[in-house]
PDB file of C-alpha atoms and ligand atoms in Angstrom:
ATOM      1  CA  MET I1211       1.519 -15.668 -13.922  1.00  0.00           C
ATOM      2  CA  LEU I1212       0.001 -14.923 -10.420  1.00  0.00           C
ATOM      3  CA  LYS I1213      -2.414 -17.093  -8.939  1.00  0.00           C
ATOM      4  CA  ALA I1214      -5.819 -15.873  -8.638  1.00  0.00           C
ATOM      5  CA  HIS I1215      -6.667 -13.919  -5.333  1.00  0.00           C
ATOM      6  CA  GLN I1216      -3.167 -13.500  -4.514  1.00  0.00           C
ATOM      7  CA  ALA I1217      -0.885 -10.381  -4.900  1.00  0.00           C
ATOM      8  CA  GLN I1218       2.671  -9.418  -4.721  1.00  0.00           C
ATOM      9  CA  VAL I1219       2.501  -6.593  -1.940  1.00  0.00           C
ATOM     10  CA  ALA I1220       5.303  -4.307  -1.156  1.00  0.00           C
ATOM     11  CA  SER I1221       3.828  -2.933   2.060  1.00  0.00           C
ATOM     12  CA  THR I1222       0.596  -1.932   4.033  1.00  0.00           C
ATOM     13  CA  ILE I1223      -0.375   1.030   6.059  1.00  0.00           C
ATOM     14  CA  LYS I1224      -3.211   0.585   8.566  1.00  0.00           C
ATOM     15  CA  PHE I1225      -4.240   4.397   8.715  1.00  0.00           C
ATOM     16  CA  SER I1226      -3.308   7.067   6.155  1.00  0.00           C
ATOM     17  CA  TRP I1227      -4.436  10.786   5.846  1.00  0.00           C
ATOM     18  CA  VAL I1228      -2.469  11.372   2.619  1.00  0.00           C
ATOM     19  CA  ASP I1229      -3.680   8.561   0.230  1.00  0.00           C
ATOM     20  CA  GLY I1230      -7.055   9.657  -0.649  1.00  0.00           C
ATOM     21  CA  PRO I1231     -10.130  11.417   1.170  1.00  0.00           C
ATOM     22  CA  GLY I1232     -10.257  10.752   4.796  1.00  0.00           C
ATOM     23  CA  ASN I1233      -8.404   8.107   6.756  1.00  0.00           C
ATOM     24  CA  ARG I1234      -7.663   5.105   4.781  1.00  0.00           C
ATOM     25  CA  TYR I1235      -6.221   1.638   4.860  1.00  0.00           C
ATOM     26  CA  VAL I1236      -3.497   1.578   2.108  1.00  0.00           C
ATOM     27  CA  LEU I1237      -2.183  -1.558   0.032  1.00  0.00           C
ATOM     28  CA  PHE I1238       1.118  -0.925  -1.871  1.00  0.00           C
ATOM     29  CA  LEU I1239       1.283  -3.364  -4.557  1.00  0.00           C
ATOM     30  CA  GLN I1240       4.506  -4.637  -6.025  1.00  0.00           C
ATOM     31  CA  GLY I1241       5.262  -3.986  -9.893  1.00  0.00           C
ATOM     32  CA  CYS I1242       5.094  -0.863 -12.102  1.00  0.00           C
ATOM     33  CA  ASN I1243       5.018  -0.481 -15.948  1.00  0.00           C
ATOM     34  CA  PHE I1244       6.894   2.858 -15.757  1.00  0.00           C
ATOM     35  CA  ASN I1245      10.454   3.562 -14.734  1.00  0.00           C
ATOM     36  CA  CYS I1246      10.442   7.050 -13.512  1.00  0.00           C
ATOM     37  CA  LEU I1247      13.713   8.831 -12.800  1.00  0.00           C
ATOM     38  CA  ALA I1248      12.079  10.774  -9.928  1.00  0.00           C
ATOM     39  CA  CYS I1249      10.547   7.389  -8.466  1.00  0.00           C
ATOM     40  CA  HIS I1250      10.567   7.731  -4.557  1.00  0.00           C
ATOM     41  CA  ASN I1251       9.963   3.994  -4.243  1.00  0.00           C
ATOM     42  CA  PRO I1252      12.037   2.369  -6.942  1.00  0.00           C
ATOM     43  CA  GLN I1253      12.111  -0.950  -4.969  1.00  0.00           C
ATOM     44  CA  THR I1254       8.465  -1.269  -5.905  1.00  0.00           C
ATOM     45  CA  ILE I1255       8.998  -1.404  -9.752  1.00  0.00           C
ATOM     46  CA  PRO I1256       9.929  -4.998 -10.182  1.00  0.00           C
ATOM     47  CA  LEU I1257       6.872  -7.334  -9.692  1.00  0.00           C
ATOM     48  CA  HIS I1258       8.634 -10.047  -8.259  1.00  0.00           C
ATOM     49  CA  THR I1259      11.451  -9.302  -5.499  1.00  0.00           C
ATOM     50  CA  PRO I1260      12.464 -11.202  -2.486  1.00  0.00           C
ATOM     51  CA  ARG I1261      11.382  -7.943  -0.347  1.00  0.00           C
ATOM     52  CA  ALA I1262       7.764  -8.605  -1.458  1.00  0.00           C
ATOM     53  CA  ASN I1263       5.039 -10.424   0.616  1.00  0.00           C
ATOM     54  CA  GLU I1264       2.256 -12.653  -1.105  1.00  0.00           C
ATOM     55  CA  MET I1265      -0.989 -11.962   0.330  1.00  0.00           C
ATOM     56  CA  THR I1266      -4.349 -13.288  -0.402  1.00  0.00           C
ATOM     57  CA  VAL I1267      -7.653 -11.193  -0.766  1.00  0.00           C
ATOM     58  CA  GLN I1268      -8.590 -12.823   2.723  1.00  0.00           C
ATOM     59  CA  GLU I1269      -5.477 -11.729   4.421  1.00  0.00           C
ATOM     60  CA  VAL I1270      -5.760  -8.183   3.174  1.00  0.00           C
ATOM     61  CA  LEU I1271      -9.581  -8.252   4.410  1.00  0.00           C
ATOM     62  CA  GLU I1272      -8.386  -9.382   7.682  1.00  0.00           C
ATOM     63  CA  GLU I1273      -6.146  -6.381   8.026  1.00  0.00           C
ATOM     64  CA  ILE I1274      -8.966  -3.912   6.702  1.00  0.00           C
ATOM     65  CA  ARG I1275     -10.998  -5.542   9.451  1.00  0.00           C
ATOM     66  CA  GLY I1276      -8.580  -4.445  12.083  1.00  0.00           C
ATOM     67  CA  SER I1277      -8.617  -0.912  10.690  1.00  0.00           C
ATOM     68  CA  MET I1278     -12.252  -0.701  10.389  1.00  0.00           C
ATOM     69  CA  PRO I1279     -13.041   1.540  13.546  1.00  0.00           C
ATOM     70  CA  TYR I1280     -10.702   4.023  12.386  1.00  0.00           C
ATOM     71  CA  ILE I1281     -10.954   4.323   8.397  1.00  0.00           C
ATOM     72  CA  SER I1282     -13.446   5.657   5.861  1.00  0.00           C
ATOM     73  CA  GLY I1283     -11.961   3.803   2.906  1.00  0.00           C
ATOM     74  CA  VAL I1284      -9.380   1.734   1.159  1.00  0.00           C
ATOM     75  CA  THR I1285      -6.708   2.670  -1.330  1.00  0.00           C
ATOM     76  CA  VAL I1286      -4.822   0.355  -3.586  1.00  0.00           C
ATOM     77  CA  SER I1287      -1.468   2.049  -4.655  1.00  0.00           C
ATOM     78  CA  GLY I1288       1.996   0.790  -5.871  1.00  0.00           C
ATOM     79  CA  GLY I1289       4.081   0.246  -7.636  1.00  0.00           C
ATOM     80  CA  GLU I1290       1.220   0.764 -10.114  1.00  0.00           C
ATOM     81  CA  ALA I1291      -1.993  -0.792  -8.759  1.00  0.00           C
ATOM     82  CA  THR I1292      -3.362  -1.916 -12.154  1.00  0.00           C
ATOM     83  CA  VAL I1293      -0.459  -4.246 -12.806  1.00  0.00           C
ATOM     84  CA  GLN I1294      -2.303  -6.700 -10.621  1.00  0.00           C
ATOM     85  CA  HIS I1295      -5.841  -5.383 -11.487  1.00  0.00           C
ATOM     86  CA  GLU I1296      -7.397  -8.872 -11.183  1.00  0.00           C
ATOM     87  CA  PHE I1297      -6.335  -8.854  -7.534  1.00  0.00           C
ATOM     88  CA  VAL I1298      -7.598  -5.275  -7.072  1.00  0.00           C
ATOM     89  CA  LEU I1299     -11.036  -6.340  -8.680  1.00  0.00           C
ATOM     90  CA  ASP I1300     -11.144  -9.400  -6.382  1.00  0.00           C
ATOM     91  CA  LEU I1301     -10.654  -7.223  -3.306  1.00  0.00           C
ATOM     92  CA  PHE I1302     -12.931  -4.176  -4.132  1.00  0.00           C
ATOM     93  CA  LYS I1303     -15.569  -6.871  -5.059  1.00  0.00           C
ATOM     94  CA  GLU I1304     -15.384  -8.366  -1.564  1.00  0.00           C
ATOM     95  CA  ILE I1305     -15.320  -5.014   0.115  1.00  0.00           C
ATOM     96  CA  LYS I1306     -18.319  -3.905  -1.701  1.00  0.00           C
ATOM     97  CA  SER I1307     -20.321  -7.132  -1.397  1.00  0.00           C
ATOM     98  CA  ARG I1308     -19.804  -7.591   2.517  1.00  0.00           C
ATOM     99  CA  LYS I1309     -21.902  -5.958   5.094  1.00  0.00           C
ATOM    100  CA  GLU I1310     -19.091  -5.643   7.640  1.00  0.00           C
ATOM    101  CA  PHE I1311     -17.415  -3.176   5.129  1.00  0.00           C
ATOM    102  CA  LYS I1312     -20.443  -1.395   4.184  1.00  0.00           C
ATOM    103  CA  GLY I1313     -19.601   2.457   3.732  1.00  0.00           C
ATOM    104  CA  LEU I1314     -15.872   2.018   2.970  1.00  0.00           C
ATOM    105  CA  SER I1315     -14.844   3.797  -0.159  1.00  0.00           C
ATOM    106  CA  THR I1316     -12.477   1.980  -2.754  1.00  0.00           C
ATOM    107  CA  PHE I1317      -9.823   4.258  -4.497  1.00  0.00           C
ATOM    108  CA  ILE I1318      -7.024   3.558  -6.921  1.00  0.00           C
ATOM    109  CA  ASP I1319      -3.741   5.316  -6.927  1.00  0.00           C
ATOM    110  CA  SER I1320      -2.461   4.887 -10.444  1.00  0.00           C
ATOM    111  CA  ASN I1321       0.004   6.346 -13.051  1.00  0.00           C
ATOM    112  CA  GLY I1322      -2.794   5.751 -15.630  1.00  0.00           C
ATOM    113  CA  ASN I1323      -0.976   3.477 -17.822  1.00  0.00           C
ATOM    114  CA  ALA I1324      -3.917   0.926 -18.100  1.00  0.00           C
ATOM    115  CA  PRO I1325      -6.072   0.221 -21.108  1.00  0.00           C
ATOM    116  CA  GLN I1326      -9.856   1.214 -21.043  1.00  0.00           C
ATOM    117  CA  GLU I1327     -10.722  -2.733 -20.551  1.00  0.00           C
ATOM    118  CA  VAL I1328      -9.029  -2.655 -17.214  1.00  0.00           C
ATOM    119  CA  TRP I1329     -10.874   0.515 -16.136  1.00  0.00           C
ATOM    120  CA  ASN I1330     -14.084  -0.958 -17.321  1.00  0.00           C
ATOM    121  CA  GLN I1331     -13.586  -4.123 -15.319  1.00  0.00           C
ATOM    122  CA  LEU I1332     -12.647  -1.911 -12.155  1.00  0.00           C
ATOM    123  CA  ALA I1333     -15.201   0.878 -12.214  1.00  0.00           C
ATOM    124  CA  PRO I1334     -18.026  -0.711 -10.888  1.00  0.00           C
ATOM    125  CA  PHE I1335     -16.408  -1.523  -7.805  1.00  0.00           C
ATOM    126  CA  THR I1336     -14.160   1.576  -7.633  1.00  0.00           C
ATOM    127  CA  ASP I1337     -15.310   4.990  -6.149  1.00  0.00           C
ATOM    128  CA  GLY I1338     -12.351   6.971  -7.530  1.00  0.00           C
ATOM    129  CA  VAL I1339      -9.141   6.978  -9.090  1.00  0.00           C
ATOM    130  CA  MET I1340      -6.213   9.402  -8.271  1.00  0.00           C
ATOM    131  CA  LEU I1341      -3.977   9.474 -11.313  1.00  0.00           C
ATOM    132  CA  ASP I1342      -0.449  10.925 -11.883  1.00  0.00           C
ATOM    133  CA  LEU I1343       0.327  12.893 -15.076  1.00  0.00           C
ATOM    134  CA  LYS I1344       4.056  13.328 -15.245  1.00  0.00           C
ATOM    135  CA  ALA I1345       4.061  15.391 -18.272  1.00  0.00           C
ATOM    136  CA  LEU I1346       1.873  16.474 -21.050  1.00  0.00           C
ATOM    137  CA  ASP I1347       4.414  16.539 -23.554  1.00  0.00           C
ATOM    138  CA  ASP I1348       5.092  13.113 -24.758  1.00  0.00           C
ATOM    139  CA  ALA I1349       8.897  13.416 -25.308  1.00  0.00           C
ATOM    140  CA  LYS I1350       9.175  14.746 -21.788  1.00  0.00           C
ATOM    141  CA  HIS I1351       7.108  11.859 -20.648  1.00  0.00           C
ATOM    142  CA  ILE I1352       9.462   9.454 -22.237  1.00  0.00           C
ATOM    143  CA  GLU I1353      12.258  11.090 -20.592  1.00  0.00           C
ATOM    144  CA  LEU I1354      10.892  11.319 -17.324  1.00  0.00           C
ATOM    145  CA  THR I1355       9.277   7.693 -17.198  1.00  0.00           C
ATOM    146  CA  GLY I1356      10.633   5.666 -19.966  1.00  0.00           C
ATOM    147  CA  ASN I1357       7.184   5.430 -21.523  1.00  0.00           C
ATOM    148  CA  SER I1358       4.772   7.333 -23.665  1.00  0.00           C
ATOM    149  CA  ASN I1359       1.780   9.128 -22.032  1.00  0.00           C
ATOM    150  CA  ALA I1360      -0.673   8.150 -24.769  1.00  0.00           C
ATOM    151  CA  VAL I1361      -2.655   5.550 -22.598  1.00  0.00           C
ATOM    152  CA  VAL I1362      -2.307   7.975 -19.598  1.00  0.00           C
ATOM    153  CA  LEU I1363      -4.049  10.782 -21.489  1.00  0.00           C
ATOM    154  CA  ASP I1364      -6.839   8.276 -22.612  1.00  0.00           C
ATOM    155  CA  SER I1365      -7.086   7.158 -19.005  1.00  0.00           C
ATOM    156  CA  ILE I1366      -7.698  10.777 -17.809  1.00  0.00           C
ATOM    157  CA  ARG I1367     -10.457  11.305 -20.570  1.00  0.00           C
ATOM    158  CA  TYR I1368     -12.172   8.162 -20.209  1.00  0.00           C
ATOM    159  CA  LEU I1369     -12.189   8.077 -16.238  1.00  0.00           C
ATOM    160  CA  ASP I1370     -13.489  11.610 -16.183  1.00  0.00           C
ATOM    161  CA  SER I1371     -16.218  10.647 -18.701  1.00  0.00           C
ATOM    162  CA  ILE I1372     -17.334   7.888 -16.452  1.00  0.00           C
ATOM    163  CA  THR I1373     -17.149  10.325 -13.378  1.00  0.00           C
ATOM    164  CA  LYS I1374     -14.460   8.098 -11.786  1.00  0.00           C
ATOM    165  CA  LEU I1375     -11.449  10.581 -11.885  1.00  0.00           C
ATOM    166  CA  HIS I1376     -11.073  11.861  -8.248  1.00  0.00           C
ATOM    167  CA  GLU I1377      -7.921  13.969  -9.158  1.00  0.00           C
ATOM    168  CA  VAL I1378      -5.061  14.395 -11.408  1.00  0.00           C
ATOM    169  CA  ARG I1379      -1.631  14.827  -9.616  1.00  0.00           C
ATOM    170  CA  LEU I1380       1.212  16.514 -11.074  1.00  0.00           C
ATOM    171  CA  LEU I1381       4.684  15.639  -9.843  1.00  0.00           C
ATOM    172  CA  LEU I1382       6.800  18.871 -10.497  1.00  0.00           C
ATOM    173  CA  VAL I1383      10.425  18.577 -10.826  1.00  0.00           C
ATOM    174  CA  PRO I1384      12.364  21.892 -11.173  1.00  0.00           C
ATOM    175  CA  GLY I1385      13.920  22.583 -14.520  1.00  0.00           C
ATOM    176  CA  HIS I1386      12.233  19.147 -15.833  1.00  0.00           C
ATOM    177  CA  ASN I1387       8.612  19.619 -16.195  1.00  0.00           C
ATOM    178  CA  ASP I1388       7.794  22.917 -14.347  1.00  0.00           C
ATOM    179  CA  SER I1389       8.193  25.819 -16.953  1.00  0.00           C
ATOM    180  CA  ASP I1390       5.407  28.168 -16.999  1.00  0.00           C
ATOM    181  CA  LYS I1391       4.415  26.971 -20.580  1.00  0.00           C
ATOM    182  CA  GLU I1392       4.288  23.232 -19.474  1.00  0.00           C
ATOM    183  CA  LEU I1393       2.015  24.232 -16.458  1.00  0.00           C
ATOM    184  CA  ILE I1394      -0.226  26.399 -18.463  1.00  0.00           C
ATOM    185  CA  ASP I1395      -0.539  23.887 -21.312  1.00  0.00           C
ATOM    186  CA  THR I1396      -1.227  21.159 -18.778  1.00  0.00           C
ATOM    187  CA  ALA I1397      -3.924  23.019 -16.947  1.00  0.00           C
ATOM    188  CA  VAL I1398      -5.618  24.140 -20.090  1.00  0.00           C
ATOM    189  CA  TRP I1399      -5.534  20.626 -21.543  1.00  0.00           C
ATOM    190  CA  LEU I1400      -7.078  19.051 -18.238  1.00  0.00           C
ATOM    191  CA  ARG I1401      -9.587  21.797 -17.802  1.00  0.00           C
ATOM    192  CA  GLY I1402     -10.604  21.506 -21.431  1.00  0.00           C
ATOM    193  CA  ILE I1403     -11.652  17.912 -20.395  1.00  0.00           C
ATOM    194  CA  ASN I1404     -13.454  18.975 -17.325  1.00  0.00           C
ATOM    195  CA  PRO I1405     -13.366  22.572 -15.945  1.00  0.00           C
ATOM    196  CA  GLU I1406     -13.926  21.462 -12.480  1.00  0.00           C
ATOM    197  CA  MET I1407     -11.131  18.900 -12.697  1.00  0.00           C
ATOM    198  CA  ARG I1408      -9.299  18.604  -9.453  1.00  0.00           C
ATOM    199  CA  ILE I1409      -5.593  19.099  -9.867  1.00  0.00           C
ATOM    200  CA  THR I1410      -3.129  18.755  -7.199  1.00  0.00           C
ATOM    201  CA  ILE I1411       0.671  19.236  -6.927  1.00  0.00           C
ATOM    202  CA  ASN I1412       3.129  16.923  -5.628  1.00  0.00           C
ATOM    203  CA  ALA I1413       6.592  18.614  -5.080  1.00  0.00           C
ATOM    204  CA  PHE I1414       9.764  16.679  -5.954  1.00  0.00           C
ATOM    205  CA  LYS I1415      11.798  15.661  -3.265  1.00  0.00           C
ATOM    206  CA  THR I1416      15.090  13.746  -3.438  1.00  0.00           C
ATOM    207  CA  HIS I1417      14.319  11.467  -0.670  1.00  0.00           C
ATOM    208  CA  GLY I1418      14.318   7.914  -1.782  1.00  0.00           C
ATOM    209  CA  VAL I1419      15.103   8.450  -5.454  1.00  0.00           C
ATOM    210  CA  ARG I1420      17.871   6.769  -7.386  1.00  0.00           C
ATOM    211  CA  ALA I1421      21.189   8.240  -7.975  1.00  0.00           C
ATOM    212  CA  LEU I1422      20.651  10.404 -11.007  1.00  0.00           C
ATOM    213  CA  ALA I1423      17.488  12.236  -9.592  1.00  0.00           C
ATOM    214  CA  ARG I1424      19.392  12.979  -6.290  1.00  0.00           C
ATOM    215  CA  GLN I1425      21.222  15.791  -8.047  1.00  0.00           C
ATOM    216  CA  TRP I1426      18.142  17.352  -9.141  1.00  0.00           C
ATOM    217  CA  PRO I1427      16.803  20.431  -7.246  1.00  0.00           C
ATOM    218  CA  GLU I1428      13.845  20.080  -4.706  1.00  0.00           C
ATOM    219  CA  VAL I1429      10.645  22.276  -5.069  1.00  0.00           C
ATOM    220  CA  SER I1430      11.231  25.595  -3.180  1.00  0.00           C
ATOM    221  CA  ASP I1431       8.484  27.494  -1.524  1.00  0.00           C
ATOM    222  CA  ALA I1432       8.497  30.041  -4.356  1.00  0.00           C
ATOM    223  CA  ASP I1433       8.256  27.175  -7.077  1.00  0.00           C
ATOM    224  CA  LEU I1434       5.305  25.801  -5.080  1.00  0.00           C
ATOM    225  CA  ALA I1435       3.637  29.359  -5.017  1.00  0.00           C
ATOM    226  CA  ARG I1436       4.136  29.815  -8.806  1.00  0.00           C
ATOM    227  CA  TYR I1437       2.770  26.278  -9.502  1.00  0.00           C
ATOM    228  CA  LYS I1438      -0.212  26.738  -7.616  1.00  0.00           C
ATOM    229  CA  GLU I1439      -0.976  30.179  -8.990  1.00  0.00           C
ATOM    230  CA  ILE I1440      -0.820  28.874 -12.710  1.00  0.00           C
ATOM    231  CA  VAL I1441      -2.588  25.573 -12.138  1.00  0.00           C
ATOM    232  CA  ASN I1442      -5.378  26.900  -9.957  1.00  0.00           C
TER     233      ASN I1442
HETATM  234  S1  SF4 N2950       4.758   5.255 -11.765  1.00  0.00           S
HETATM  235 FE1  SF4 N2950       5.165   5.644  -9.580  1.00  0.00          FE
HETATM  236  S2  SF4 N2950       5.843   3.733  -8.822  1.00  0.00           S
HETATM  237 FE2  SF4 N2950       6.020   3.692 -11.055  1.00  0.00          FE
HETATM  238  S3  SF4 N2950       7.952   4.214 -11.546  1.00  0.00           S
HETATM  239 FE3  SF4 N2950       6.785   5.980 -11.588  1.00  0.00          FE
HETATM  240  S4  SF4 N2950       6.946   6.933  -9.578  1.00  0.00           S
HETATM  241 FE4  SF4 N2950       7.622   4.774  -9.432  1.00  0.00          FE
END
């Protein structure tokens, strides 16, 4: 059991343009409840590892303070951010209550595998969630992540209903989850929940993945153009 106000941290980035809207401080927490074949950071999957740093909320706030002149918000990513949701809650409460952090937005980058009660705790202090959907088809999802997508789909529906879903991101792997049918079904399902849903595409790259996925083809420009045409 982790002590309150303390997290297992994989790494931090002081300024990032690719982890949510604007320029952001990013905290990558250790630990994930999926085991994706296409994971680019498999070293972040175990919660406890000698590579992790332990950080208190105060230590993270100190780093954010140093980035303040350059950032518009804070993103907590992973691993899976909600595995250490109590820490995220403590951190976001501090950011939202202190005058010195006024104006900073708080985002979570998630695989969506968290129950509604966790989202209910985080929602009052979270401006948006960027959520990955690895596959709409459950058998395919289990093949790609080792887990059912039932909770992920519930999270998408729920976060959209409380206007906290910033975007859904599709990690597309050629030959694994990128057929026209899969893409059409996914876009129809997402837009059935919210016609304005923001859907972004992450193209699979072999960089950092484990041995099996290193043999998989990367997304080509033609693949990407097809994905965008179907999804948008
Ligand atoms: S959800 Fe993300 S961090 Fe977790 S195993 Fe999958 S790709 Fe890796």
